[in-house]
Short mmCIF file of C-alpha atoms and ligand atoms in Angstrom, two decimals:
data_model
loop_
_atom_site.label_atom_id
_atom_site.label_comp_id
_atom_site.label_asym_id
_atom_site.label_seq_id
_atom_site.Cartn_x
_atom_site.Cartn_y
_atom_site.Cartn_z
CA UNK A 1 15.79 19.84 43.11
CA UNK A 2 13.04 17.48 42.35
CA UNK A 3 13.86 13.87 41.82
CA UNK A 4 13.36 12.94 38.23
CA UNK A 5 13.40 9.26 36.94
CA UNK A 6 14.06 8.10 33.36
CA UNK A 7 13.82 4.90 31.56
CA UNK A 8 16.92 3.58 33.16
CA UNK A 9 15.52 3.91 36.54
CA UNK A 10 12.52 1.71 35.86
CA UNK A 11 12.23 -2.09 35.15
CA UNK A 12 9.56 -2.75 32.73
CA UNK A 13 9.43 -6.55 33.66
CA UNK A 14 7.68 -5.51 37.09
CA UNK A 15 4.57 -4.41 35.28
CA UNK A 16 4.62 -6.94 32.51
CA UNK A 17 4.36 -9.63 35.35
CA UNK A 18 0.94 -8.08 36.48
CA UNK A 19 -2.63 -8.28 35.25
CA UNK A 20 -3.68 -4.57 35.08
CA UNK A 21 -7.24 -3.32 35.31
CA UNK A 22 -7.93 -0.02 33.71
CA UNK A 23 -11.32 1.39 35.09
CA UNK A 24 -12.66 3.81 32.76
CA UNK A 25 -11.81 4.46 29.04
CA UNK A 26 -11.98 7.83 28.38
CA UNK A 27 -9.12 10.41 27.77
CA UNK A 28 -6.58 8.78 29.99
CA UNK A 29 -8.03 5.42 30.18
CA UNK A 30 -7.60 4.46 26.33
CA UNK A 31 -4.21 6.00 26.32
CA UNK A 32 -2.96 4.05 29.55
CA UNK A 33 -4.50 0.84 28.08
CA UNK A 34 -3.14 1.01 24.60
CA UNK A 35 0.41 2.04 25.70
CA UNK A 36 0.51 -0.69 28.47
CA UNK A 37 -0.67 -3.23 25.91
CA UNK A 38 2.14 -2.12 23.49
CA UNK A 39 4.68 -2.29 26.29
CA UNK A 40 3.82 -6.08 26.79
CA UNK A 41 1.31 -5.69 29.67
CA UNK A 42 -1.69 -7.84 30.28
CA UNK A 43 -4.73 -5.34 30.37
CA UNK A 44 -8.27 -5.69 31.03
CA UNK A 45 -10.81 -2.85 30.87
CA UNK A 46 -13.44 -2.39 33.52
CA UNK A 47 -16.57 -0.51 32.45
CA UNK A 48 -20.07 0.00 33.91
CA UNK A 49 -23.02 -1.76 32.09
CA UNK A 50 -24.37 0.32 29.15
CA UNK A 51 -21.15 2.41 28.97
CA UNK A 52 -20.52 4.11 25.38
CA UNK A 53 -16.93 3.20 25.92
CA UNK A 54 -17.52 -0.61 25.95
CA UNK A 55 -17.98 -0.80 21.94
CA UNK A 56 -14.89 1.52 21.53
CA UNK A 57 -12.58 -0.60 23.91
CA UNK A 58 -13.73 -3.79 22.13
CA UNK A 59 -13.19 -2.42 18.68
CA UNK A 60 -9.63 -1.44 19.88
CA UNK A 61 -9.17 -5.28 20.78
CA UNK A 62 -9.49 -5.11 24.53
CA UNK A 63 -10.97 -7.44 26.79
CA UNK A 64 -13.98 -5.66 28.53
CA UNK A 65 -15.74 -6.44 31.76
CA UNK A 66 -17.84 -4.93 34.38
CA UNK A 67 -15.78 -3.19 36.81
CA UNK A 68 -16.12 -5.67 39.63
CA UNK A 69 -15.19 -8.60 37.40
CA UNK A 70 -12.10 -6.72 35.96
CA UNK A 71 -10.96 -5.88 39.44
CA UNK A 72 -11.47 -9.23 40.86
CA UNK A 73 -8.64 -10.61 38.49
CA UNK A 74 -6.23 -7.59 38.73
CA UNK A 75 -3.01 -7.34 40.56
CA UNK A 76 -3.05 -3.44 39.75
CA UNK A 77 -6.26 -1.32 39.37
CA UNK A 78 -5.75 2.00 37.66
CA UNK A 79 -8.87 4.13 38.47
CA UNK A 80 -9.43 6.35 35.32
CA UNK A 81 -13.09 7.38 35.71
CA UNK A 82 -13.98 10.97 36.27
CA UNK A 83 -13.00 12.12 39.78
CA UNK A 84 -16.55 12.84 40.93
CA UNK A 85 -17.60 9.31 40.17
CA UNK A 86 -14.52 7.65 41.74
CA UNK A 87 -15.94 7.55 45.20
CA UNK A 88 -19.11 5.57 44.32
CA UNK A 89 -17.27 3.15 41.94
CA UNK A 90 -14.57 2.61 44.69
CA UNK A 91 -17.25 1.68 47.35
CA UNK A 92 -19.55 -0.30 45.13
CA UNK A 93 -17.41 -2.15 42.55
CA UNK A 94 -13.68 -1.81 43.24
CA UNK A 95 -13.11 -2.26 47.08
CA UNK A 96 -15.48 -5.20 47.58
CA UNK A 97 -13.72 -7.07 44.58
CA UNK A 98 -10.01 -6.02 45.13
CA UNK A 99 -7.70 -8.82 45.65
CA UNK A 100 -6.02 -8.52 49.27
CA UNK A 101 -2.66 -7.46 47.72
CA UNK A 102 -3.66 -5.60 44.78
CA UNK A 103 -2.25 -2.18 44.18
CA UNK A 104 -4.57 0.71 43.40
CA UNK A 105 -3.44 3.50 41.19
CA UNK A 106 -4.62 6.96 40.23
CA UNK A 107 -3.75 9.65 37.89
CA UNK A 108 -4.95 12.30 40.14
CA UNK A 109 -4.73 12.57 43.87
CA UNK A 110 -8.01 14.14 44.49
CA UNK A 111 -10.07 11.29 46.15
CA UNK A 112 -7.34 9.80 48.14
CA UNK A 113 -5.96 13.27 49.35
CA UNK A 114 -9.27 14.53 50.43
CA UNK A 115 -10.18 11.29 51.95
CA UNK A 116 -13.00 10.08 49.61
CA UNK A 117 -11.26 7.04 48.94
CA UNK A 118 -9.14 5.10 51.79
CA UNK A 119 -7.68 1.73 50.58
CA UNK A 120 -6.92 -0.74 53.61
CA UNK A 121 -3.35 -0.90 54.68
CA UNK A 122 -2.66 -4.05 52.59
CA UNK A 123 -2.82 -2.22 49.26
CA UNK A 124 0.00 -0.21 47.78
CA UNK A 125 -1.53 3.02 46.59
CA UNK A 126 0.37 4.72 43.91
CA UNK A 127 -0.03 7.69 41.36
CA UNK A 128 1.01 7.81 37.93
CA UNK A 129 -0.29 11.07 36.48
CA UNK A 130 0.67 12.29 33.13
CA UNK A 131 1.07 15.89 32.67
CA UNK A 132 -0.90 16.02 29.50
CA UNK A 133 -4.25 14.99 28.02
CA UNK A 134 -4.77 11.43 27.32
CA UNK A 135 -4.65 11.76 23.42
CA UNK A 136 -1.27 13.41 23.73
CA UNK A 137 -0.02 10.40 26.04
CA UNK A 138 -0.99 7.89 23.27
CA UNK A 139 0.39 9.96 20.28
CA UNK A 140 3.53 10.73 21.89
CA UNK A 141 3.97 7.10 22.83
CA UNK A 142 3.42 6.15 19.34
CA UNK A 143 6.04 8.41 18.07
CA UNK A 144 8.56 6.92 20.37
CA UNK A 145 8.20 9.92 22.88
CA UNK A 146 6.46 10.21 26.30
CA UNK A 147 4.52 12.91 28.25
CA UNK A 148 6.37 13.68 31.56
CA UNK A 149 4.47 12.10 34.41
CA UNK A 150 4.33 12.54 38.10
CA UNK A 151 4.79 9.44 40.48
CA UNK A 152 3.92 9.06 43.97
CA UNK A 153 3.40 6.43 46.43
CA UNK A 154 0.86 7.14 49.46
CA UNK A 155 1.01 3.79 50.88
CA UNK A 156 3.76 1.15 50.41
CA UNK A 157 2.25 -2.03 51.84
CA UNK A 158 4.36 -4.33 49.71
CA UNK A 159 7.71 -2.61 50.19
CA UNK A 160 7.91 -2.31 46.35
CA UNK A 161 5.30 0.36 45.56
CA UNK A 162 8.07 2.46 43.95
CA UNK A 163 9.26 -0.30 41.66
CA UNK A 164 5.85 -1.03 40.48
CA UNK A 165 4.86 2.81 40.11
CA UNK A 166 8.06 3.41 38.15
CA UNK A 167 7.40 0.34 36.02
CA UNK A 168 3.98 1.50 35.17
CA UNK A 169 5.25 5.01 34.44
CA UNK A 170 7.60 3.43 32.00
CA UNK A 171 5.06 1.25 30.17
CA UNK A 172 3.03 4.34 29.30
CA UNK A 173 6.04 6.13 28.03
CA UNK A 174 6.34 8.55 31.04
CA UNK A 175 9.87 7.86 31.92
CA UNK A 176 11.02 8.54 28.24
CA UNK A 177 10.25 12.04 29.17
CA UNK A 178 10.89 12.11 32.96
CA UNK A 179 9.04 10.99 35.95
CA UNK A 180 8.87 13.56 38.60
CA UNK A 181 8.65 12.38 42.20
CA UNK A 182 6.00 13.98 44.42
CA UNK A 183 3.22 13.39 46.86
CA UNK A 184 -0.54 12.86 46.62
CA UNK A 185 -0.98 16.24 48.49
CA UNK A 186 1.49 18.21 46.31
CA UNK A 187 0.07 16.86 43.07
CA UNK A 188 -3.43 17.57 44.09
CA UNK A 189 -3.19 20.99 45.53
CA UNK A 190 -0.97 22.26 42.76
CA UNK A 191 -2.93 20.67 40.11
CA UNK A 192 -6.12 22.26 41.30
CA UNK A 193 -4.35 25.60 41.75
CA UNK A 194 -2.92 25.70 38.36
CA UNK A 195 -5.99 24.87 36.69
CA UNK A 196 -8.20 27.20 38.64
CA UNK A 197 -6.16 30.30 38.68
CA UNK A 198 -3.97 30.23 35.64
CA UNK A 199 -4.43 27.52 32.82
CA UNK A 200 -8.35 27.10 32.90
CA UNK A 201 -9.75 29.48 35.19
CA UNK A 202 -7.35 32.55 34.68
CA UNK A 203 -7.00 32.17 31.00
CA UNK A 204 -10.65 32.01 30.37
CA UNK A 205 -11.50 35.01 32.16
CA UNK A 206 -8.66 36.86 30.68
CA UNK A 207 -9.95 35.88 27.16
CA UNK A 208 -13.41 36.76 27.90
CA UNK A 209 -12.54 40.30 29.27
CA UNK A 210 -10.19 40.97 26.47
CA UNK A 211 -12.81 40.03 24.02
CA UNK A 212 -15.47 42.03 25.73
CA UNK A 213 -13.35 45.20 25.83
CA UNK A 214 -12.59 45.25 22.18
CA UNK A 215 -16.01 44.35 21.12
CA UNK A 216 -17.67 47.13 23.43
CA UNK A 217 -15.14 49.56 22.00
CA UNK A 218 -16.64 49.00 18.63
CA UNK A 219 -14.15 46.53 17.10
CA UNK A 220 -15.09 43.48 14.88
CA UNK A 221 -15.74 40.39 17.05
CA UNK A 222 -13.71 38.43 14.48
CA UNK A 223 -10.64 40.71 14.97
CA UNK A 224 -11.25 40.45 18.75
CA UNK A 225 -11.15 36.65 18.50
CA UNK A 226 -7.99 36.43 16.59
CA UNK A 227 -6.22 39.09 18.89
CA UNK A 228 -7.10 37.74 22.36
CA UNK A 229 -7.73 33.83 21.66
CA UNK A 230 -6.51 32.51 18.39
CA UNK A 231 -2.97 33.72 18.93
CA UNK A 232 -2.67 32.55 22.37
CA UNK A 233 -1.51 29.18 21.13
CA UNK A 234 1.44 30.54 19.14
CA UNK A 235 2.58 32.54 22.29
CA UNK A 236 2.22 29.57 24.44
CA UNK A 237 4.14 27.52 22.24
CA UNK A 238 7.03 29.84 22.48
CA UNK A 239 6.66 29.92 26.28
CA UNK A 240 6.58 26.13 26.21
CA UNK A 241 9.75 26.03 24.13
CA UNK A 242 11.95 28.85 25.99
CA UNK A 243 10.21 30.48 28.48
CA UNK A 244 8.90 33.96 28.70
CA UNK A 245 12.09 35.16 27.49
CA UNK A 246 11.92 33.32 24.16
CA UNK A 247 8.36 34.56 23.71
CA UNK A 248 9.50 38.17 24.39
CA UNK A 249 12.47 37.70 22.05
CA UNK A 250 10.28 36.29 19.24
CA UNK A 251 7.58 39.28 19.55
CA UNK A 252 8.37 42.72 18.29
CA UNK A 253 10.12 45.12 20.48
CA UNK A 254 6.73 47.10 20.67
CA UNK A 255 4.83 43.90 22.09
CA UNK A 256 7.67 43.30 24.55
CA UNK A 257 7.52 46.69 25.72
CA UNK A 258 3.78 46.75 25.96
CA UNK A 259 4.03 43.58 27.91
CA UNK A 260 6.10 45.16 30.54
CA UNK A 261 4.10 48.27 30.92
CA UNK A 262 0.58 46.85 30.73
CA UNK A 263 0.89 43.42 31.98
CA UNK A 264 1.24 44.67 35.53
CA UNK A 265 -1.56 47.07 35.18
CA UNK A 266 -3.92 44.26 34.14
CA UNK A 267 -2.73 41.60 36.57
CA UNK A 268 -2.46 43.71 39.56
CA UNK A 269 -0.76 42.59 42.88
CA UNK A 270 -4.45 42.09 44.39
CA UNK A 271 -4.66 39.12 41.68
CA UNK A 272 -2.05 37.45 43.69
CA UNK A 273 -3.86 38.03 46.95
CA UNK A 274 -7.19 36.48 45.24
CA UNK A 275 -4.64 33.43 44.08
CA UNK A 276 -3.71 32.94 47.75
CA UNK A 277 -7.43 32.89 48.75
CA UNK A 278 -8.15 30.18 45.97
CA UNK A 279 -5.18 28.19 47.21
CA UNK A 280 -6.57 28.54 50.89
CA UNK A 281 -9.88 26.93 49.69
CA UNK A 282 -8.12 24.27 47.86
CA UNK A 283 -5.87 23.36 50.85
CA UNK A 284 -8.51 23.52 53.56
CA UNK A 285 -10.78 21.17 51.32
CA UNK A 286 -13.57 23.52 50.84
CA UNK A 287 -13.22 23.57 47.06
CA UNK A 288 -13.33 19.77 47.08
CA UNK A 289 -16.28 19.63 49.22
CA UNK A 290 -18.34 22.24 47.04
CA UNK A 291 -17.53 20.36 43.88
CA UNK A 292 -18.49 16.95 45.25
CA UNK A 293 -21.75 18.28 47.08
CA UNK A 294 -22.70 19.80 43.97
CA UNK A 295 -22.02 16.79 41.89
CA UNK A 296 -23.81 14.58 44.29
CA UNK A 297 -26.85 16.76 44.02
CA UNK A 298 -26.92 16.18 40.25
CA UNK A 299 -24.45 19.06 39.41
CA UNK A 300 -26.83 21.90 39.26
CA UNK A 301 -24.24 24.65 39.84
CA UNK A 302 -21.62 23.01 37.58
CA UNK A 303 -24.28 22.47 34.69
CA UNK A 304 -25.57 26.18 34.91
CA UNK A 305 -21.87 27.55 34.89
CA UNK A 306 -21.01 25.37 31.89
CA UNK A 307 -24.20 26.70 29.98
CA UNK A 308 -23.30 30.33 30.92
CA UNK A 309 -19.58 29.62 29.65
CA UNK A 310 -20.85 28.22 26.34
CA UNK A 311 -23.21 31.19 25.69
CA UNK A 312 -20.32 33.74 25.88
CA UNK A 313 -20.11 35.78 22.71
CA UNK A 314 -16.55 34.87 22.38
CA UNK A 315 -17.69 31.20 22.04
CA UNK A 316 -20.15 31.91 19.42
CA UNK A 317 -17.53 33.92 17.29
CA UNK A 318 -15.08 31.23 17.84
CA UNK A 319 -17.08 28.62 16.46
CA UNK A 320 -18.03 30.52 13.29
CA UNK A 321 -14.47 31.35 12.62
CA UNK A 322 -12.89 27.97 13.32
CA UNK A 323 -15.47 26.46 10.72
CA UNK A 324 -14.04 28.95 8.22
CA UNK A 325 -10.18 27.92 8.70
CA UNK A 326 -8.63 24.76 8.40
CA UNK A 327 -6.40 24.56 11.32
CA UNK A 328 -8.64 22.36 13.41
CA UNK A 329 -9.27 19.97 10.55
CA UNK A 330 -6.65 17.46 11.88
CA UNK A 331 -7.06 17.56 15.38
CA UNK A 332 -7.48 14.02 16.83
CA UNK A 333 -10.08 14.38 19.44
CA UNK A 334 -13.21 13.20 20.99
CA UNK A 335 -14.49 16.67 20.84
CA UNK A 336 -16.10 18.12 17.77
CA UNK A 337 -16.66 21.80 17.89
CA UNK A 338 -19.93 22.47 19.58
CA UNK A 339 -20.57 19.01 20.49
CA UNK A 340 -18.65 16.58 22.81
CA UNK A 341 -18.64 12.99 21.51
CA UNK A 342 -17.89 11.41 24.93
P1 NAD B 1 -12.84 10.97 31.00
O1 NAD B 1 -14.08 11.54 31.41
O2 NAD B 1 -12.23 11.30 29.81
O3 NAD B 1 -13.31 9.51 31.16
C1 NAD B 1 -13.66 8.64 32.18
C2 NAD B 1 -14.12 7.36 31.79
O4 NAD B 1 -14.75 6.78 32.88
C3 NAD B 1 -14.92 7.28 30.55
O5 NAD B 1 -14.60 6.14 29.84
C4 NAD B 1 -16.44 6.86 31.14
O6 NAD B 1 -17.06 5.86 30.42
C5 NAD B 1 -15.89 5.96 32.51
N1 NAD B 1 -16.94 6.14 33.48
C6 NAD B 1 -17.72 6.97 33.97
N2 NAD B 1 -18.41 6.49 34.86
C7 NAD B 1 -17.90 5.36 35.18
C8 NAD B 1 -18.55 4.45 36.17
N3 NAD B 1 -19.26 4.45 36.84
N4 NAD B 1 -17.83 3.18 36.01
C9 NAD B 1 -16.81 2.77 35.17
N5 NAD B 1 -16.36 3.68 34.25
C10 NAD B 1 -17.09 4.79 34.41
O7 NAD B 1 -11.92 11.16 32.17
P2 NAD B 1 -10.37 11.50 32.06
O8 NAD B 1 -10.22 12.98 31.71
O9 NAD B 1 -9.58 10.53 31.42
O10 NAD B 1 -9.92 11.49 33.67
C11 NAD B 1 -9.80 10.26 34.28
C12 NAD B 1 -8.63 10.57 35.50
O11 NAD B 1 -7.55 10.86 34.95
C13 NAD B 1 -9.06 11.56 36.53
O12 NAD B 1 -8.67 11.23 37.76
C14 NAD B 1 -8.39 12.76 36.09
O13 NAD B 1 -8.06 13.65 36.92
C15 NAD B 1 -6.90 12.12 35.51
N6 NAD B 1 -6.18 12.97 34.71
C16 NAD B 1 -6.83 13.49 33.45
C17 NAD B 1 -6.03 14.29 32.72
C18 NAD B 1 -6.61 14.73 31.23
O14 NAD B 1 -6.01 15.39 30.71
N7 NAD B 1 -7.73 14.12 30.94
C19 NAD B 1 -4.79 14.34 32.95
C20 NAD B 1 -4.14 13.77 33.95
C21 NAD B 1 -5.06 13.15 34.91
MG1 MG B 2 -3.57 19.60 35.93
#
C-alpha cells in the first residue's frame, strides 16, 4: 500500500521560514506561488527578461526578478518552467546562483531522472507534483480543498528534505487531499506512460478513429462529435467518482452490454503489447532523447505533429459546436478555443 501523508503529517512552519523562488509563472507556477503566499510563505518569482508572464505576476502582487537574482536569495527553488527548457535555465541561471545549501524542487521528475539536471550533493532535491493542472490546484485551494500530490526526495543533503517537501506540499494544499510517497523514477516513468498511452495519446487517437468511422459511414460530423468526444467528460466524471463499475451502473444495460462485447474487439491484446513497447522506450530513455533532441533543433517534429493534430476534422467540428453551446463559457483557462493565450 502506498504511503500517503495528510495535513497532520506536515509542519507548515518549515516552509514558512524559507524564502522560496518560483521559476516560471505558467500553469503550475502561478498556482504554487499564490497558494504558498496564502499559506504565509515568502515567495519571489523568477522569470527571464521579456517574459509575457512578468506583468501577470506583478499584477497579482508578486515580487518578480530575473531567474538568477531570484535564485540567489532563495532557500528553496521550485523549477516550474517547461520541461524542455529546464536544462538550459538550470545551467545558465539557476546552478551558478544557487546558495550552497538551497533545496531544489521540481513538479515532474523528467530532467533529474534522465540526467539532464544533476544538482551537487549539497542540495536537497525534492519533488512536489500535483496530480492536476495548475488552474485546478489554485481553484481547489481557494475552495479549502486540494489536489493530490506526489512527493519524493531524490537527494537528502540536509537530513530534513522530507519535512521540507511535506511542508511545501501542505502549503500548496496537497496534503489536504493526500500526498503520495514515490520516487523520481516512478513518477517520471508512470507519468509519461499514462499520458502517452491512455490519457493523451490513447484518448486522442480513440476519438479521432471514432469520429472518422462515423463520418466516413455518412453520419453528420456534429453527431459524431457529440457521440465520441463531448460525452467523454460525462463518462470520465463517473469513472472518477466510482470507477468503471459506477460508469457501467449509470449507463443503460444496452451500453453496458456493448461495453463488454465490443470494448475488447476494439482495444485488442496487441494494444497492450504496444503499450509495453512504449513503456520500454520510456524506461530506456529513448523517448526522452527524441523529445529533447527535437526541442534542441527548434522542435520541427513536434510543431509538425501539432499542426497535423489541429487540422483533424474533429477539431474543426468541435470548434464550431463549442461556439454554439454555453458549456465552455465559464471555463477558467489561459486557453481560448483556437488560440492559446500563453
Ligand atoms: P507552462 O508552460 O504552463 O509554464 C511555464 C512557465 O515558464 C511560463 O510562465 C513561462 O513564461 C516560463 N518560462 C519559459 N521559459 C522560461 C525561461 N527560459 N526562464 C524562466 N521562465 C521561463 O508549464 P507548466 O505546465 O506549469 O509546467 C511546469 C512544470 O510543472 C513542468 O515540469 C511540468 O511537467 C510540471 N507539471 C505540470 C502540470 C500541468 O498540468 N500543467 C501538472 C503537474 C506537473
Ligand atoms: Mg501526468
